Coordinates of C-alpha atoms in Angstrom, one line a residue:
Chain A
M559 CA -17.9 61.5 -1.9
S560 CA -21.1 61.1 0.1
G561 CA -22.1 59.0 3.2
L562 CA -24.8 57.6 1.2
F563 CA -22.6 56.2 -1.5
L564 CA -20.1 54.5 1.3
A565 CA -23.2 53.0 2.6
I566 CA -24.6 51.6 -0.5
L567 CA -20.9 50.4 -1.6
G568 CA -21.0 48.4 1.6
A569 CA -24.1 46.9 0.9
A570 CA -22.8 46.1 -2.5
F571 CA -19.7 44.4 -1.0
A572 CA -22.0 42.2 1.3
T573 CA -24.0 41.1 -1.5
F574 CA -21.6 40.5 -4.1
M575 CA -18.7 39.3 -2.0
A576 CA -20.7 36.6 0.1
G577 CA -22.9 35.9 -3.4
I578 CA -19.6 35.0 -5.2
G579 CA -18.4 32.7 -2.5
S580 CA -21.8 30.9 -2.4
S581 CA -21.7 30.6 -6.1
I582 CA -18.5 29.3 -6.1
G583 CA -19.4 26.7 -3.1
V584 CA -22.5 25.8 -4.4
G585 CA -21.1 25.3 -8.1
K586 CA -18.6 22.7 -6.7
A587 CA -20.9 21.0 -4.8
G588 CA -23.5 20.8 -7.5
V589 CA -20.8 19.2 -9.8
A590 CA -20.1 16.5 -7.1
A591 CA -23.9 16.0 -6.7
A592 CA -24.6 15.5 -10.4
G593 CA -21.7 13.0 -10.2
V594 CA -23.4 10.9 -7.6
L595 CA -26.7 11.3 -9.2
A596 CA -25.4 9.9 -12.4
E597 CA -24.9 6.8 -10.6
E598 CA -27.5 6.9 -7.7
P599 CA -30.6 9.2 -8.5
S600 CA -32.2 7.8 -5.4
L601 CA -29.8 9.8 -3.4
F602 CA -31.0 13.0 -4.7
S603 CA -32.7 14.4 -1.6
K604 CA -29.4 13.5 0.3
V605 CA -27.2 15.4 -1.7
L606 CA -29.2 18.2 -2.3
I607 CA -29.1 19.5 1.2
L608 CA -25.5 19.2 1.2
M609 CA -25.1 20.8 -2.1
L610 CA -27.4 24.0 -0.9
L611 CA -25.0 24.2 2.7
P612 CA -22.8 27.1 0.9
A613 CA -25.7 28.9 -0.3
T614 CA -26.5 30.3 2.9
Q615 CA -23.5 33.0 3.0
G616 CA -24.9 34.6 -0.3
I617 CA -28.5 35.0 1.9
Y618 CA -26.7 36.6 5.0
G619 CA -25.0 39.0 2.2
L620 CA -28.3 39.9 0.8
L621 CA -29.8 40.4 4.4
V622 CA -27.1 42.7 5.7
A623 CA -27.4 44.6 2.4
F624 CA -31.2 44.9 3.1
L625 CA -30.7 46.0 6.7
T626 CA -28.0 48.8 5.4
L627 CA -30.2 50.1 2.5
S628 CA -32.9 50.4 4.8
A629 CA -30.6 52.0 7.6
V630 CA -29.8 54.6 5.3
G631 CA -33.5 55.2 3.7
V632 CA -32.7 53.6 0.5
I633 CA -35.6 51.6 0.8
G634 CA -38.3 52.0 3.4
E635 CA -38.9 55.3 5.2
P636 CA -36.3 58.2 4.4
V637 CA -33.8 59.0 7.3
G638 CA -32.4 62.4 5.9
T639 CA -28.6 63.3 4.9
I640 CA -25.9 60.5 5.8
S641 CA -22.5 61.9 6.9
V642 CA -19.4 60.5 5.4
A643 CA -18.5 59.2 8.8
K644 CA -21.6 57.5 9.2
G645 CA -21.4 56.2 5.8
A646 CA -18.0 54.8 6.2
L647 CA -19.2 53.1 9.5
Y648 CA -22.0 51.4 7.6
L649 CA -19.3 50.2 4.8
A650 CA -17.2 48.9 7.8
A651 CA -20.1 47.0 9.4
C652 CA -20.7 45.2 6.0
L653 CA -17.2 44.1 5.7
P654 CA -17.4 41.1 8.1
I655 CA -20.1 39.2 6.4
A656 CA -18.5 40.3 3.1
F657 CA -15.3 38.7 3.5
S658 CA -16.4 35.9 5.8
G659 CA -19.1 35.0 3.6
L660 CA -16.7 34.7 0.6
I661 CA -14.0 32.5 2.1
S662 CA -16.5 30.4 4.1
A663 CA -18.9 29.7 1.3
V664 CA -16.1 28.5 -0.7
H665 CA -14.2 26.3 1.8
Q666 CA -17.9 25.1 2.9
G667 CA -18.4 23.9 -0.8
K668 CA -15.3 21.9 -0.5
C669 CA -16.5 20.1 2.8
S670 CA -19.9 19.6 0.9
V671 CA -18.2 18.0 -2.0
A672 CA -16.2 15.6 0.7
G673 CA -19.8 15.1 2.3
I674 CA -21.3 13.9 -0.9
N675 CA -18.5 11.7 -1.4
T676 CA -19.1 10.3 1.8
V677 CA -23.1 10.0 1.3
S678 CA -22.4 8.4 -2.1
K679 CA -20.5 5.3 -0.5
K680 CA -22.6 5.3 2.8
P681 CA -25.9 6.9 2.8
D682 CA -26.6 5.9 6.2
Q683 CA -23.8 8.5 7.2
M684 CA -25.8 11.3 6.0
G685 CA -26.2 12.9 9.6
K686 CA -22.2 12.8 10.1
A687 CA -21.5 14.1 6.4
L688 CA -23.8 17.1 7.2
I689 CA -22.5 18.1 10.2
I690 CA -18.7 18.7 9.0
P691 CA -19.7 21.3 6.3
A692 CA -22.1 23.0 8.8
M693 CA -19.5 23.6 11.1
V694 CA -17.9 26.0 8.4
E695 CA -21.2 27.8 8.8
T696 CA -20.3 29.0 12.3
Y697 CA -17.8 31.4 11.3
A698 CA -20.2 33.0 8.6
I699 CA -23.1 33.1 11.3
L700 CA -20.6 35.2 13.4
A701 CA -19.7 37.4 10.6
L702 CA -23.5 37.9 10.2
L703 CA -24.2 38.7 13.8
I704 CA -21.4 41.2 14.0
S705 CA -22.7 43.1 10.7
I706 CA -26.2 42.9 12.1
L707 CA -25.1 44.5 15.7
A708 CA -22.9 47.0 14.0
I709 CA -25.5 48.2 11.5
N710 CA -28.0 48.3 14.5
G711 CA -25.6 50.2 16.6
I712 CA -24.5 52.8 13.8
K713 CA -28.4 53.6 13.4
P714 CA -28.8 56.0 16.4
L715 CA -25.3 57.5 16.1
A716 CA -25.5 61.3 15.9
I717 CA -22.6 61.8 13.5
Chain B
M1149 CA -1.0 20.9 -14.1
S1150 CA -4.7 19.7 -13.9
K1151 CA -7.2 21.8 -11.8
S1152 CA -8.8 20.1 -8.7
E1153 CA -12.2 21.1 -10.0
D1154 CA -11.7 18.8 -13.2
Y1155 CA -12.2 15.7 -11.1
I1156 CA -15.0 16.7 -8.8
Y1157 CA -17.9 14.9 -10.7
A1158 CA -15.4 12.1 -11.8
V1159 CA -14.5 11.3 -8.1
A1160 CA -18.1 11.7 -6.9
R1161 CA -19.3 9.1 -9.6
I1162 CA -16.4 6.8 -8.7
R1163 CA -17.2 7.0 -4.9
C1164 CA -20.4 5.4 -5.7
K1165 CA -18.8 2.6 -7.8
E1166 CA -16.1 2.0 -5.1
G1167 CA -19.1 0.7 -3.1
K1168 CA -19.7 -2.2 -5.4
L1169 CA -16.0 -3.4 -5.6
F1170 CA -15.3 -6.6 -3.9
S1171 CA -13.7 -6.8 -0.5
S1172 CA -11.8 -9.5 0.7
K1173 CA -14.5 -10.6 2.5
N1174 CA -16.4 -11.2 -0.7
L1175 CA -13.4 -13.1 -2.3
E1176 CA -13.4 -15.2 0.6
Q1177 CA -16.7 -16.4 0.3
M1178 CA -15.8 -16.9 -3.5
I1179 CA -13.0 -19.2 -2.4
S1180 CA -15.1 -21.0 0.0
M1181 CA -17.5 -21.8 -2.8
K1182 CA -17.6 -25.6 -4.0
D1183 CA -17.3 -25.2 -8.0
A1184 CA -16.8 -22.4 -10.6
Q1185 CA -20.5 -22.7 -11.4
S1186 CA -21.3 -21.3 -7.9
V1187 CA -18.7 -18.6 -8.4
K1188 CA -20.1 -17.5 -11.7
R1189 CA -23.8 -17.3 -10.1
Y1190 CA -22.4 -15.1 -7.2
L1191 CA -20.7 -12.8 -9.9
S1192 CA -24.0 -12.6 -12.1
E1193 CA -25.8 -11.8 -8.8
N1194 CA -23.5 -8.7 -8.2
G1195 CA -23.8 -7.3 -11.3
W1196 CA -20.9 -9.1 -13.5
S1197 CA -21.7 -10.3 -17.2
L1198 CA -20.5 -13.8 -16.5
S1199 CA -23.0 -16.7 -16.7
S1200 CA -22.8 -20.3 -16.9
G1201 CA -22.9 -20.1 -20.7
A1202 CA -20.6 -17.2 -21.4
E1203 CA -16.6 -17.8 -22.3
D1204 CA -14.9 -16.7 -19.0
S1205 CA -11.9 -15.1 -20.5
D1206 CA -14.2 -12.8 -22.8
A1207 CA -16.5 -11.7 -19.9
L1208 CA -13.6 -10.7 -18.1
T1209 CA -11.8 -9.0 -20.7
E1210 CA -15.2 -7.2 -21.4
E1211 CA -15.0 -6.2 -17.6
E1212 CA -11.4 -5.0 -18.2
K1213 CA -12.5 -2.8 -21.0
S1214 CA -15.5 -1.4 -19.0
V1215 CA -13.0 0.2 -16.7
W1216 CA -11.5 2.3 -19.4
V1217 CA -14.8 3.0 -21.0
L1218 CA -15.9 4.5 -17.7
M1219 CA -12.7 6.6 -17.6
K1220 CA -13.2 7.9 -21.0
D1221 CA -16.6 8.9 -20.1
L1222 CA -15.4 10.6 -17.0
V1223 CA -12.3 12.6 -18.1
G1224 CA -12.4 12.5 -21.8
D1225 CA -8.8 12.6 -22.3
L1226 CA -7.2 9.3 -21.1
S1227 CA -3.6 10.9 -21.3
C1228 CA -3.6 11.3 -17.6
F1229 CA -3.5 7.6 -17.3
D1230 CA -0.7 6.9 -19.7
F1231 CA 1.6 5.6 -16.9
L1232 CA -0.9 2.7 -16.6
R1233 CA -1.7 2.4 -20.1
V1234 CA 1.7 2.2 -21.5
Q1235 CA 2.1 -0.9 -19.7
S1236 CA -0.5 -2.6 -21.7
D1237 CA 1.4 -1.4 -24.8
F1238 CA 4.5 -3.2 -23.9
Q1239 CA 2.8 -6.0 -22.9
N1240 CA 1.0 -6.3 -26.3
L1241 CA 4.4 -5.6 -27.7
K1242 CA 5.7 -8.8 -26.0
A1243 CA 3.0 -10.7 -27.5
C1244 CA 3.3 -9.2 -31.0
I1245 CA 6.9 -10.0 -31.2
K1246 CA 6.7 -13.5 -29.7
S1247 CA 3.8 -14.3 -32.2
V1248 CA 5.5 -13.0 -35.4
Y1249 CA 8.7 -15.0 -34.3
S1250 CA 6.9 -18.1 -33.7
A1251 CA 4.0 -17.5 -36.4
C1252 CA 1.0 -17.8 -34.2
D1253 CA -2.1 -15.9 -33.5
P1254 CA -1.4 -13.0 -30.7
T1255 CA -5.1 -12.0 -30.4
P1256 CA -5.8 -14.0 -27.3
M1257 CA -2.7 -12.5 -25.5
F1258 CA -3.5 -8.8 -25.9
V1259 CA -4.4 -6.9 -22.9
Q1260 CA -6.8 -3.8 -22.8
G1261 CA -6.4 -0.3 -22.2
G1262 CA -3.2 0.6 -24.0
T1263 CA -2.4 3.8 -26.0
V1264 CA -2.1 2.1 -29.0
D1265 CA -4.4 -0.5 -31.0
P1266 CA -2.6 -4.0 -30.6
A1267 CA -3.4 -4.5 -34.5
I1268 CA -1.1 -1.5 -35.3
I1269 CA 1.6 -3.0 -33.1
Y1270 CA 1.3 -6.3 -34.8
K1271 CA 1.6 -4.9 -38.0
S1272 CA 4.5 -2.8 -37.3
V1273 CA 6.3 -5.5 -35.9
S1274 CA 5.4 -8.0 -38.8
D1275 CA 6.5 -5.4 -41.3
K1276 CA 9.5 -4.5 -39.2
S1277 CA 8.5 -1.1 -39.9
Y1278 CA 7.8 1.3 -36.8
G1279 CA 7.0 4.5 -38.1
D1280 CA 3.4 4.2 -36.9
L1281 CA 4.3 3.4 -32.9
P1282 CA 5.2 6.1 -30.7
D1283 CA 8.9 6.7 -30.0
Y1284 CA 9.0 5.0 -26.6
L1285 CA 7.6 1.8 -28.3
S1286 CA 9.1 1.9 -31.7
G1287 CA 12.9 1.9 -30.3
A1288 CA 12.0 -1.2 -27.8
A1289 CA 10.0 -3.1 -30.6
D1290 CA 13.3 -2.6 -32.9
E1291 CA 15.8 -3.6 -30.4
A1292 CA 13.7 -6.5 -29.0
M1293 CA 12.6 -7.8 -32.4
S1294 CA 16.2 -7.8 -33.9
T1295 CA 17.9 -9.2 -30.8
L1296 CA 15.2 -12.1 -30.8
L1297 CA 16.0 -12.8 -34.3
R1298 CA 19.6 -12.7 -33.5
T1299 CA 19.9 -14.6 -30.6
G1300 CA 16.3 -16.5 -30.2
D1301 CA 16.5 -15.6 -26.7
G1302 CA 12.7 -14.9 -25.4
Q1303 CA 14.0 -13.9 -22.2
L1304 CA 16.2 -11.5 -23.3
C1305 CA 13.7 -9.6 -25.5
D1306 CA 11.3 -9.6 -22.5
I1307 CA 14.0 -7.8 -20.5
L1308 CA 14.7 -5.4 -23.1
I1309 CA 10.8 -4.5 -23.2
D1310 CA 10.5 -4.6 -19.8
K1311 CA 13.2 -2.0 -19.1
A1312 CA 11.8 0.3 -21.8
C1313 CA 8.5 -0.3 -20.1
L1314 CA 10.0 0.8 -16.9
N1315 CA 12.0 3.7 -18.3
K1316 CA 8.7 5.1 -19.8
V1317 CA 6.7 4.7 -16.7
Y1318 CA 9.2 6.1 -14.4
S1319 CA 9.5 9.1 -17.1
L1320 CA 5.6 9.6 -16.9
G1321 CA 5.8 9.9 -13.1
K1322 CA 8.5 12.2 -13.0
V1323 CA 6.6 14.8 -14.9
S1324 CA 3.3 14.0 -13.2
A1325 CA 2.0 17.0 -11.0
D1326 CA -0.1 14.5 -9.2
E1327 CA 1.7 13.2 -6.0
I1328 CA 0.0 9.6 -6.1
I1329 CA 1.0 9.1 -9.7
R1330 CA 4.5 10.0 -9.0
E1331 CA 4.6 7.8 -5.9
Y1332 CA 2.9 4.7 -7.8
C1333 CA 5.5 5.1 -10.6
E1334 CA 8.4 5.2 -8.2
V1335 CA 7.2 1.8 -6.0
F1336 CA 6.3 0.1 -9.8
V1337 CA 9.6 0.8 -10.9
A1338 CA 11.6 -0.1 -7.7
S1339 CA 9.7 -3.2 -7.1
A1340 CA 10.3 -4.3 -10.6
N1341 CA 14.1 -3.9 -9.8
I1342 CA 13.9 -5.9 -6.8
R1343 CA 12.0 -8.5 -8.5
M1344 CA 14.8 -8.4 -11.4
A1345 CA 17.4 -8.8 -8.5
V1346 CA 15.8 -11.6 -6.8
R1347 CA 15.1 -13.6 -9.9
G1348 CA 18.8 -12.9 -11.3
V1349 CA 20.3 -14.4 -8.3
K1350 CA 18.9 -17.7 -9.1
L1351 CA 20.3 -17.3 -12.5
C1352 CA 23.7 -16.5 -11.0
K1353 CA 23.7 -13.1 -13.0
S1354 CA 26.6 -10.5 -12.9
A1355 CA 26.6 -7.1 -11.3
D1356 CA 27.1 -5.8 -14.9
F1357 CA 23.8 -7.7 -16.2
F1358 CA 21.8 -6.2 -13.4
M1359 CA 22.9 -2.6 -14.0
R1360 CA 22.0 -3.0 -17.6
T1361 CA 18.5 -4.6 -17.0
M1362 CA 17.5 -2.3 -13.8
A1363 CA 15.8 1.1 -14.4
E1364 CA 16.4 4.2 -12.7
C1365 CA 14.3 5.1 -9.7
D1366 CA 14.9 7.5 -6.6
S1367 CA 14.2 5.3 -3.7
L1368 CA 16.8 2.4 -4.7
N1369 CA 20.6 3.0 -5.2
L1370 CA 21.1 0.8 -8.5
K1371 CA 24.5 0.4 -8.2
S1372 CA 24.3 -1.2 -4.5
L1373 CA 21.1 -3.4 -5.4
A1374 CA 23.2 -4.4 -8.4
V1375 CA 26.3 -5.4 -6.5
A1376 CA 24.1 -7.0 -3.9
A1377 CA 22.3 -9.1 -6.4
A1378 CA 25.6 -10.3 -7.8
K1379 CA 26.7 -11.4 -4.4
G1380 CA 23.7 -13.3 -3.4
F1381 CA 20.4 -13.5 -1.7
D1382 CA 21.2 -12.4 1.7
E1383 CA 23.1 -9.4 0.4
I1384 CA 19.9 -8.2 -1.5
C1385 CA 18.0 -8.5 2.0
S1386 CA 20.7 -6.5 3.9
Y1387 CA 20.6 -3.8 1.3
L1388 CA 16.8 -3.6 1.2
S1389 CA 16.8 -3.5 5.1
S1390 CA 18.3 0.0 4.8
T1391 CA 15.7 1.3 2.3
D1392 CA 11.9 2.1 2.2
Y1393 CA 11.2 -1.4 1.1
K1394 CA 12.6 -3.2 4.3
S1395 CA 9.1 -4.8 4.9
A1396 CA 9.6 -6.5 1.7
V1397 CA 12.3 -8.4 3.2
S1398 CA 10.5 -11.2 4.8
S1399 CA 8.4 -11.9 1.8
I1400 CA 11.4 -12.3 -0.4
K1401 CA 12.8 -14.7 2.1
D1402 CA 9.6 -16.4 1.8
S1403 CA 9.0 -16.8 -2.2
L1404 CA 9.0 -14.9 -5.3
T1405 CA 5.2 -15.4 -5.4
S1406 CA 4.7 -14.0 -1.7
F1407 CA 7.1 -10.8 -2.7
E1408 CA 5.1 -10.4 -5.8
K1409 CA 2.0 -10.3 -3.5
W1410 CA 3.7 -7.9 -1.4
C1411 CA 4.4 -5.5 -4.4
D1412 CA 0.9 -5.3 -5.2
N1413 CA 0.0 -5.1 -1.7
Y1414 CA 2.1 -2.3 -1.0
I1415 CA 0.9 -0.2 -3.9
M1416 CA -2.6 -1.1 -2.6
Q1417 CA -1.6 0.4 0.7
K1418 CA -0.5 3.5 -0.7
L1419 CA -3.6 3.9 -2.8
R1420 CA -5.9 3.7 0.0
S1421 CA -5.0 7.4 1.1
Q1422 CA -7.2 8.3 -1.8
K1423 CA -10.3 7.2 -0.2
S1424 CA -10.6 10.7 1.6
D1425 CA -9.3 12.6 -1.4
P1426 CA -12.5 14.4 -3.3
F1427 CA -10.8 16.6 -5.7
S1428 CA -7.9 15.1 -7.5
I1429 CA -7.0 12.3 -10.2
G1430 CA -6.1 10.0 -7.3
P1431 CA -9.1 8.3 -6.4
L1432 CA -9.6 7.6 -10.4
V1433 CA -5.9 6.1 -10.2
A1434 CA -7.0 3.9 -7.2
Y1435 CA -10.3 2.5 -8.7
I1436 CA -8.7 1.5 -11.9
I1437 CA -5.9 -0.3 -10.0
A1438 CA -8.5 -1.5 -7.5
R1439 CA -10.7 -2.9 -10.4
Q1440 CA -7.8 -4.2 -12.4
T1441 CA -7.0 -6.2 -9.2
E1442 CA -10.4 -7.5 -8.4
I1443 CA -10.6 -8.7 -12.2
K1444 CA -7.4 -10.5 -11.6
A1445 CA -8.4 -12.1 -8.2
V1446 CA -11.8 -13.3 -10.0
R1447 CA -9.8 -14.8 -12.8
L1448 CA -7.8 -16.5 -10.2
I1449 CA -10.5 -17.8 -8.5
L1450 CA -12.3 -19.0 -11.5
T1451 CA -9.2 -20.7 -12.9
A1452 CA -8.4 -22.4 -9.6
K1453 CA -12.1 -23.7 -9.4
I1454 CA -12.0 -25.0 -12.9
N1455 CA -9.1 -26.8 -12.4
D1456 CA -9.9 -28.1 -8.8
L1457 CA -6.9 -26.4 -7.2
E1458 CA -6.7 -26.2 -3.4
D1459 CA -8.2 -23.3 -1.8
S1460 CA -5.0 -22.5 -0.1
I1461 CA -3.2 -22.1 -3.3
I1462 CA -5.8 -19.4 -4.2
R1463 CA -5.6 -17.6 -0.8
E1464 CA -1.7 -17.7 -1.0
R1465 CA -1.9 -15.6 -4.4
I1466 CA -5.0 -13.3 -3.6
R1467 CA -3.8 -9.6 -3.2
D1468 CA -5.4 -7.1 -0.6
M1469 CA -8.5 -5.5 -2.2
Y1470 CA -8.9 -1.6 -2.1
V1471 CA -12.2 -1.5 0.0

């Protein structure tokens, strides 16, 4: 098993796990948004924002995958052979956003559904309805931060 | 068990509609209006299909129908609401049996939203052939009809149908996966048992009579309630003080009307927890009951205004609203 394979595996994890989470979250919120729009089409812009909140985890996963692929030379400038140990480190670096992205997006989707319900009854409470699901985002951002710091930290290691 | 995702769309739509339900403040506004025309105008302004020329009862029946049309649109299969719908079936059965017995038209007495077409119930009762009815209805229809023909006692006929209804609602509640449905069915049956006990005291019925007419439920010990009911009113209050229904005691002491109001308000209080649930069937159940309560309140106000009744009489009977 080559180091390059492990690194690409990590990039794949980051992309598809966070992506799965986002698609579930956006899907749930989308169903609720469609329900509200069937009754109140004027609330489109408000429910759209809430619906899109769980989409960010997928983007974070993509960003981490992009940084990983760039670090191992799959895209951009070639960097030579990647050792198994270094490849394993890249794989480990991708895991925070992979797992945190998956779980936080699913739960953020649920919070967004609740927020959409709130806005449908009280459109003037949009600000508060937005803050609640946004709190879940914190943990995806923390995971993204750790994944980026780890990838940047692994890059100069001579192993 | 239904998946929570099944109701996300429906609950979101219901949340929009909840905002249009009348609050107690709206009802108070209607009560304070000088006549029925003003109330009708207010209702029309709020999207109700009542106008000065329309037949009030027809328009309110249409409002009742619209609740079930909406639910059909939202969930497709209405069987998840059978614990509410069978109550209409039994109500329609009572109307059919009495109309067959007294040879009158049952149509004005029919209620909307049942699982069986009232015309089928009527045909089965008039033909005394109950094969087209579901099991839970055919047994009750046969027993109630033959009892009425044998004894001529309409009250006994009602009691038999009511007990069959309570047993069916209780069994539907027991098998439901949703807590709010289980809770509703439990409170529905328990409050009916208490009502039976309170009414029975006035008629000096025996403990054996109460045991035969009350339906099984978890939150009341039927034997204790029946024995208490046979002893008297104070014994019922004393027994209820040791149950979940101790808050009903003061309303029972007040009047039967007050107790019936307490029952509806108690169920409404339980349903309010559904305001914060975005996923389950609970908010749909709460909306149906809230809408039925709202229509009943409007019917009461209109009837009272048409008949020039005192506002205090209306207030005494108006239930708490969901919003």
